[in-house]
Amino acid sequence: MNARLQPAPMLMMAADALTIIALKDHRSRSPATNFRHTAGLDIVIDVLPKSPAVDVSNEVATLCIYYGMEDMIRHRQFQECTFACELDNVEVAVVNIWNESSTPEAVKEPSMTKTTNLTQSLLNDLRPHFRYLDRGADISIYVTFVTVMYSIMAFSSFRGADVVPSCHTDPGPAWEASIIFPGDGPRRRRPPFFEYRYAIDTLNLALHYMLGNARFAELGLYVSVDGEYLGRALLFKGKPWPSAPLLPSIPMASA
């Protein structure tokens, strides 16, 4: 029987791995990668090409991680597993999720790439801030992770330096939450701009923020780069306009 995994650290590790890949060029390819935390977590995620290939499309890897995790959450099957990644009915890669402390040493994969502790931004100039909505509705941890990871996956298909327009992301009718990007940030004639790479990193850090506060609920996300406020987003319970609540005011840097 496959070893059971603790849902929260497993979901956070998957979101971190998804974010690292999503910040790459989705048209490029990456070698076999082993994601693990330096923060002492035992969860390991492998993204491995199917032999004889020696690398994996970043686009395929993001799709496989997201839809594999969505299926795991939907069925509440939090255990060691392998997802097969298929393209045109041909298996091109596999994603393994396993617990390092419960797997015999003889069958462990060699470490290829280690993550850092992703409670900090992957982009050095990014300084996001978060604020729970006043009287905001609680959202389950599972709905929150699916909604945010869906947004990260969706944004990964754009160039990281492209500007995020007014838009929303919605993972589908089974998940009662959405994220709105109102596009009401200051008009700028020179960088920095509210780019997809900043949105992706901020979305993942929002999960760390909520997990650290042990509360998953409606949340305002505010993006600043090099001290310049660029834009905001709203995670809320429900579906897009006109049901979205108003965003709270922009917090100060100390918030």
mmCIF file of C-alpha atoms in Angstrom:
data_model
loop_
_atom_site.group_PDB
_atom_site.id
_atom_site.type_symbol
_atom_site.label_atom_id
_atom_site.label_comp_id
_atom_site.label_asym_id
_atom_site.label_seq_id
_atom_site.Cartn_x
_atom_site.Cartn_y
_atom_site.Cartn_z
ATOM 1 C CA MET A 1 0.000 0.000 0.000
ATOM 2 C CA ASN A 2 1.292 3.462 -0.878
ATOM 3 C CA ALA A 3 2.252 5.592 2.115
ATOM 4 C CA ARG A 4 -0.220 8.327 3.064
ATOM 5 C CA LEU A 5 0.943 11.930 2.649
ATOM 6 C CA GLN A 6 -0.018 14.838 4.863
ATOM 7 C CA PRO A 7 -2.232 17.017 2.638
ATOM 8 C CA ALA A 8 -0.978 20.506 3.565
ATOM 9 C CA PRO A 9 2.788 20.016 3.030
ATOM 10 C CA MET A 10 2.130 17.872 -0.042
ATOM 11 C CA LEU A 11 -0.090 20.550 -1.609
ATOM 12 C CA MET A 12 2.409 23.291 -0.786
ATOM 13 C CA MET A 13 5.294 21.324 -2.275
ATOM 14 C CA ALA A 14 3.283 20.729 -5.455
ATOM 15 C CA ALA A 15 2.427 24.433 -5.727
ATOM 16 C CA ASP A 16 6.090 25.352 -5.271
ATOM 17 C CA ALA A 17 7.181 22.903 -7.981
ATOM 18 C CA LEU A 18 4.451 24.177 -10.293
ATOM 19 C CA THR A 19 5.580 27.773 -9.713
ATOM 20 C CA ILE A 20 9.227 27.031 -10.462
ATOM 21 C CA ILE A 21 8.282 25.435 -13.784
ATOM 22 C CA ALA A 22 5.650 28.087 -14.596
ATOM 23 C CA LEU A 23 8.271 30.845 -14.333
ATOM 24 C CA LYS A 24 10.254 29.207 -17.145
ATOM 25 C CA ASP A 25 9.536 29.572 -20.855
ATOM 26 C CA HIS A 26 6.656 27.134 -21.360
ATOM 27 C CA ARG A 27 7.866 26.433 -24.917
ATOM 28 C CA SER A 28 11.242 25.212 -23.633
ATOM 29 C CA ARG A 29 12.193 21.874 -22.119
ATOM 30 C CA SER A 30 13.791 20.898 -18.809
ATOM 31 C CA PRO A 31 15.822 17.859 -17.764
ATOM 32 C CA ALA A 32 14.662 15.391 -15.128
ATOM 33 C CA THR A 33 14.059 17.415 -11.972
ATOM 34 C CA ASN A 34 13.731 16.464 -8.332
ATOM 35 C CA PHE A 35 11.916 19.043 -6.175
ATOM 36 C CA ARG A 36 12.440 19.001 -2.428
ATOM 37 C CA HIS A 37 12.477 21.642 0.286
ATOM 38 C CA THR A 38 15.474 22.807 2.227
ATOM 39 C CA ALA A 39 13.005 23.521 5.057
ATOM 40 C CA GLY A 40 12.926 19.930 6.279
ATOM 41 C CA LEU A 41 9.767 18.742 4.542
ATOM 42 C CA ASP A 42 9.826 15.064 3.549
ATOM 43 C CA ILE A 43 7.676 15.430 0.420
ATOM 44 C CA VAL A 44 9.558 14.956 -2.855
ATOM 45 C CA ILE A 45 8.257 15.521 -6.384
ATOM 46 C CA ASP A 46 10.055 14.092 -9.404
ATOM 47 C CA VAL A 47 9.351 15.206 -12.968
ATOM 48 C CA LEU A 48 10.976 12.593 -15.202
ATOM 49 C CA PRO A 49 11.053 12.258 -19.000
ATOM 50 C CA LYS A 50 9.923 8.998 -20.490
ATOM 51 C CA SER A 51 12.897 7.151 -21.961
ATOM 52 C CA PRO A 52 14.464 7.588 -24.469
ATOM 53 C CA ALA A 53 13.729 11.328 -24.032
ATOM 54 C CA VAL A 54 16.142 13.233 -21.797
ATOM 55 C CA ASP A 55 13.953 16.262 -21.078
ATOM 56 C CA VAL A 56 10.325 17.295 -20.603
ATOM 57 C CA SER A 57 8.312 20.146 -22.112
ATOM 58 C CA ASN A 58 7.673 22.756 -19.418
ATOM 59 C CA GLU A 59 4.118 23.090 -20.716
ATOM 60 C CA VAL A 60 3.495 19.349 -20.306
ATOM 61 C CA ALA A 61 5.029 19.370 -16.814
ATOM 62 C CA THR A 62 2.774 22.199 -15.596
ATOM 63 C CA LEU A 63 -0.340 20.532 -17.013
ATOM 64 C CA CYS A 64 0.568 17.175 -15.486
ATOM 65 C CA ILE A 65 1.263 18.566 -12.016
ATOM 66 C CA TYR A 66 -1.920 20.645 -11.948
ATOM 67 C CA TYR A 67 -4.324 18.023 -13.271
ATOM 68 C CA GLY A 68 -2.698 15.280 -11.208
ATOM 69 C CA MET A 69 -3.123 17.342 -8.044
ATOM 70 C CA GLU A 70 -6.666 18.338 -8.981
ATOM 71 C CA ASP A 71 -7.563 14.662 -9.358
ATOM 72 C CA MET A 72 -5.897 13.793 -6.050
ATOM 73 C CA ILE A 73 -7.809 16.558 -4.253
ATOM 74 C CA ARG A 74 -11.095 15.686 -5.939
ATOM 75 C CA HIS A 75 -10.846 12.072 -4.729
ATOM 76 C CA ARG A 76 -9.126 12.914 -1.410
ATOM 77 C CA GLN A 77 -6.393 10.366 -2.156
ATOM 78 C CA PHE A 78 -3.383 11.874 -0.439
ATOM 79 C CA GLN A 79 -0.778 9.166 -0.843
ATOM 80 C CA GLU A 80 2.400 8.399 -2.721
ATOM 81 C CA CYS A 81 1.592 8.119 -6.397
ATOM 82 C CA THR A 82 2.749 8.437 -9.997
ATOM 83 C CA PHE A 83 1.017 10.513 -12.665
ATOM 84 C CA ALA A 84 1.572 9.565 -16.303
ATOM 85 C CA CYS A 85 1.828 12.578 -18.637
ATOM 86 C CA GLU A 86 0.430 11.822 -22.084
ATOM 87 C CA LEU A 87 0.577 13.901 -25.260
ATOM 88 C CA ASP A 88 -1.482 12.675 -28.226
ATOM 89 C CA ASN A 89 -2.012 9.377 -26.351
ATOM 90 C CA VAL A 90 1.747 8.858 -25.965
ATOM 91 C CA GLU A 91 3.321 8.836 -22.517
ATOM 92 C CA VAL A 92 6.058 11.487 -22.494
ATOM 93 C CA ALA A 93 6.815 11.934 -18.785
ATOM 94 C CA VAL A 94 5.889 10.862 -15.281
ATOM 95 C CA VAL A 95 5.448 12.811 -12.053
ATOM 96 C CA ASN A 96 6.249 10.942 -8.842
ATOM 97 C CA ILE A 97 5.116 12.247 -5.446
ATOM 98 C CA TRP A 98 6.603 10.450 -2.466
ATOM 99 C CA ASN A 99 7.660 10.742 1.155
ATOM 100 C CA GLU A 100 11.404 10.605 1.572
ATOM 101 C CA SER A 101 11.195 9.312 5.152
ATOM 102 C CA SER A 102 9.000 6.338 4.228
ATOM 103 C CA THR A 103 10.774 5.208 1.048
ATOM 104 C CA PRO A 104 13.606 2.648 1.308
ATOM 105 C CA GLU A 105 17.022 4.094 0.535
ATOM 106 C CA ALA A 106 17.606 1.550 -2.223
ATOM 107 C CA VAL A 107 14.750 2.844 -4.388
ATOM 108 C CA LYS A 108 15.218 6.571 -3.955
ATOM 109 C CA GLU A 109 16.022 8.628 -7.038
ATOM 110 C CA PRO A 110 19.296 10.571 -6.922
ATOM 111 C CA SER A 111 18.810 14.232 -6.111
ATOM 112 C CA MET A 112 18.934 16.311 -9.285
ATOM 113 C CA THR A 113 17.590 19.773 -8.437
ATOM 114 C CA LYS A 114 16.743 21.014 -4.956
ATOM 115 C CA THR A 115 14.323 23.833 -4.315
ATOM 116 C CA THR A 116 14.966 26.600 -1.877
ATOM 117 C CA ASN A 117 12.552 27.493 0.901
ATOM 118 C CA LEU A 118 9.861 29.141 -1.199
ATOM 119 C CA THR A 119 8.342 31.158 1.620
ATOM 120 C CA GLN A 120 10.422 33.892 -0.051
ATOM 121 C CA SER A 121 9.888 35.269 -3.546
ATOM 122 C CA LEU A 122 11.692 33.601 -6.446
ATOM 123 C CA LEU A 123 11.976 37.068 -8.000
ATOM 124 C CA ASN A 124 14.289 39.227 -5.915
ATOM 125 C CA ASP A 125 12.608 42.533 -6.764
ATOM 126 C CA LEU A 126 9.069 41.367 -5.897
ATOM 127 C CA ARG A 127 7.475 42.466 -2.614
ATOM 128 C CA PRO A 128 3.866 41.257 -2.414
ATOM 129 C CA HIS A 129 1.470 42.037 0.415
ATOM 130 C CA PHE A 130 -1.688 40.231 1.471
ATOM 131 C CA ARG A 131 -4.795 41.194 3.410
ATOM 132 C CA TYR A 132 -7.819 39.138 4.352
ATOM 133 C CA LEU A 133 -11.100 40.803 3.372
ATOM 134 C CA ASP A 134 -13.120 42.291 6.228
ATOM 135 C CA ARG A 135 -15.868 39.790 6.961
ATOM 136 C CA GLY A 136 -14.479 37.709 4.106
ATOM 137 C CA ALA A 137 -15.813 34.194 3.622
ATOM 138 C CA ASP A 138 -13.693 31.188 4.498
ATOM 139 C CA ILE A 139 -12.662 28.952 1.585
ATOM 140 C CA SER A 140 -11.608 25.351 2.096
ATOM 141 C CA ILE A 141 -7.912 24.567 1.791
ATOM 142 C CA TYR A 142 -8.662 22.221 -1.117
ATOM 143 C CA VAL A 143 -10.691 24.742 -3.112
ATOM 144 C CA THR A 144 -8.047 27.395 -2.417
ATOM 145 C CA PHE A 145 -5.163 25.277 -3.683
ATOM 146 C CA VAL A 146 -7.017 24.167 -6.816
ATOM 147 C CA THR A 147 -8.043 27.747 -7.627
ATOM 148 C CA VAL A 148 -4.577 29.237 -7.116
ATOM 149 C CA MET A 149 -2.713 26.392 -8.833
ATOM 150 C CA TYR A 150 -5.104 26.616 -11.788
ATOM 151 C CA SER A 151 -4.266 30.316 -12.104
ATOM 152 C CA ILE A 152 -0.533 29.601 -11.985
ATOM 153 C CA MET A 153 -0.924 26.943 -14.689
ATOM 154 C CA ALA A 154 -3.054 29.238 -16.867
ATOM 155 C CA PHE A 155 -0.621 32.156 -16.592
ATOM 156 C CA SER A 156 2.372 29.932 -17.396
ATOM 157 C CA SER A 157 1.280 29.837 -21.058
ATOM 158 C CA PHE A 158 2.058 33.567 -21.451
ATOM 159 C CA ARG A 159 5.454 35.229 -21.724
ATOM 160 C CA GLY A 160 6.618 36.105 -18.232
ATOM 161 C CA ALA A 161 7.353 39.703 -19.255
ATOM 162 C CA ASP A 162 3.885 40.291 -20.785
ATOM 163 C CA VAL A 163 1.511 42.552 -18.858
ATOM 164 C CA VAL A 164 -1.470 41.002 -17.050
ATOM 165 C CA PRO A 165 -4.714 42.509 -18.406
ATOM 166 C CA SER A 166 -8.020 42.844 -16.601
ATOM 167 C CA CYS A 167 -9.103 39.205 -16.321
ATOM 168 C CA HIS A 168 -10.276 36.417 -14.050
ATOM 169 C CA THR A 169 -9.397 32.766 -13.561
ATOM 170 C CA ASP A 170 -11.961 30.103 -12.728
ATOM 171 C CA PRO A 171 -11.054 26.404 -12.290
ATOM 172 C CA GLY A 172 -14.577 25.242 -13.127
ATOM 173 C CA PRO A 173 -17.980 24.613 -11.541
ATOM 174 C CA ALA A 174 -16.710 21.956 -9.110
ATOM 175 C CA TRP A 175 -14.598 24.560 -7.279
ATOM 176 C CA GLU A 176 -16.454 27.470 -5.716
ATOM 177 C CA ALA A 177 -13.773 30.139 -5.915
ATOM 178 C CA SER A 178 -12.238 32.488 -8.471
ATOM 179 C CA ILE A 179 -9.441 35.015 -8.762
ATOM 180 C CA ILE A 180 -9.988 38.441 -10.300
ATOM 181 C CA PHE A 181 -7.256 40.691 -11.673
ATOM 182 C CA PRO A 182 -9.100 44.020 -12.074
ATOM 183 C CA GLY A 183 -6.369 45.720 -14.095
ATOM 184 C CA ASP A 184 -6.781 48.952 -12.133
ATOM 185 C CA GLY A 185 -3.142 49.472 -11.233
ATOM 186 C CA PRO A 186 -1.370 52.766 -11.963
ATOM 187 C CA ARG A 187 -0.743 53.537 -15.633
ATOM 188 C CA ARG A 188 2.995 53.308 -16.245
ATOM 189 C CA ARG A 189 5.123 54.356 -19.223
ATOM 190 C CA ARG A 190 8.240 52.512 -18.137
ATOM 191 C CA PRO A 191 9.070 49.351 -16.133
ATOM 192 C CA PRO A 192 8.293 47.803 -13.812
ATOM 193 C CA PHE A 193 4.896 46.634 -15.101
ATOM 194 C CA PHE A 194 2.403 44.140 -13.657
ATOM 195 C CA GLU A 195 3.802 41.144 -15.523
ATOM 196 C CA TYR A 196 2.691 37.519 -15.536
ATOM 197 C CA ARG A 197 5.871 36.409 -13.742
ATOM 198 C CA TYR A 198 5.055 38.692 -10.820
ATOM 199 C CA ALA A 199 1.477 37.438 -10.726
ATOM 200 C CA ILE A 200 2.603 33.782 -10.727
ATOM 201 C CA ASP A 201 5.080 34.277 -7.887
ATOM 202 C CA THR A 202 2.573 36.324 -5.867
ATOM 203 C CA LEU A 203 -0.112 33.651 -6.236
ATOM 204 C CA ASN A 204 2.197 30.998 -4.803
ATOM 205 C CA LEU A 205 3.301 33.247 -1.952
ATOM 206 C CA ALA A 206 -0.363 33.834 -1.121
ATOM 207 C CA LEU A 207 -0.674 30.098 -0.443
ATOM 208 C CA HIS A 208 2.320 30.278 1.903
ATOM 209 C CA TYR A 209 0.737 33.283 3.625
ATOM 210 C CA MET A 210 -2.581 31.538 4.212
ATOM 211 C CA LEU A 211 -0.955 28.263 5.262
ATOM 212 C CA GLY A 212 1.264 30.142 7.704
ATOM 213 C CA ASN A 213 -1.788 31.872 9.176
ATOM 214 C CA ALA A 214 -3.791 28.618 9.269
ATOM 215 C CA ARG A 215 -6.648 30.400 7.525
ATOM 216 C CA PHE A 216 -7.881 30.011 3.969
ATOM 217 C CA ALA A 217 -10.321 32.798 3.120
ATOM 218 C CA GLU A 218 -11.082 35.641 0.731
ATOM 219 C CA LEU A 219 -7.839 37.526 0.241
ATOM 220 C CA GLY A 220 -6.504 40.653 -1.432
ATOM 221 C CA LEU A 221 -3.128 40.242 -3.168
ATOM 222 C CA TYR A 222 -1.016 43.346 -3.846
ATOM 223 C CA VAL A 223 2.042 43.379 -6.101
ATOM 224 C CA SER A 224 4.943 45.781 -5.605
ATOM 225 C CA VAL A 225 8.303 45.673 -7.388
ATOM 226 C CA ASP A 226 11.285 47.780 -6.341
ATOM 227 C CA GLY A 227 8.967 49.748 -4.075
ATOM 228 C CA GLU A 228 6.515 50.530 -6.900
ATOM 229 C CA TYR A 229 2.903 49.371 -6.525
ATOM 230 C CA LEU A 230 1.839 47.655 -9.783
ATOM 231 C CA GLY A 231 -1.522 45.964 -9.322
ATOM 232 C CA ARG A 232 -3.700 43.661 -7.303
ATOM 233 C CA ALA A 233 -5.880 40.565 -7.389
ATOM 234 C CA LEU A 234 -8.703 39.102 -5.353
ATOM 235 C CA LEU A 235 -9.250 35.507 -4.309
ATOM 236 C CA PHE A 236 -12.922 35.180 -3.464
ATOM 237 C CA LYS A 237 -15.563 32.580 -2.831
ATOM 238 C CA GLY A 238 -17.922 32.318 -5.780
ATOM 239 C CA LYS A 239 -17.750 33.002 -9.481
ATOM 240 C CA PRO A 240 -16.676 36.135 -11.359
ATOM 241 C CA TRP A 241 -18.508 39.398 -11.810
ATOM 242 C CA PRO A 242 -20.855 40.711 -10.645
ATOM 243 C CA SER A 243 -20.732 38.620 -7.469
ATOM 244 C CA ALA A 244 -17.185 39.576 -6.445
ATOM 245 C CA PRO A 245 -16.841 41.634 -3.259
ATOM 246 C CA LEU A 246 -14.892 44.885 -3.311
ATOM 247 C CA LEU A 247 -11.166 44.690 -2.812
ATOM 248 C CA PRO A 248 -9.863 46.244 0.403
ATOM 249 C CA SER A 249 -7.700 49.339 0.172
ATOM 250 C CA ILE A 250 -4.040 48.946 -0.725
ATOM 251 C CA PRO A 251 -2.028 48.043 2.403
ATOM 252 C CA MET A 252 1.140 49.828 3.413
ATOM 253 C CA ALA A 253 4.428 47.968 3.087
ATOM 254 C CA SER A 254 4.361 47.127 6.782
ATOM 255 C CA ALA A 255 0.955 45.404 6.555
#
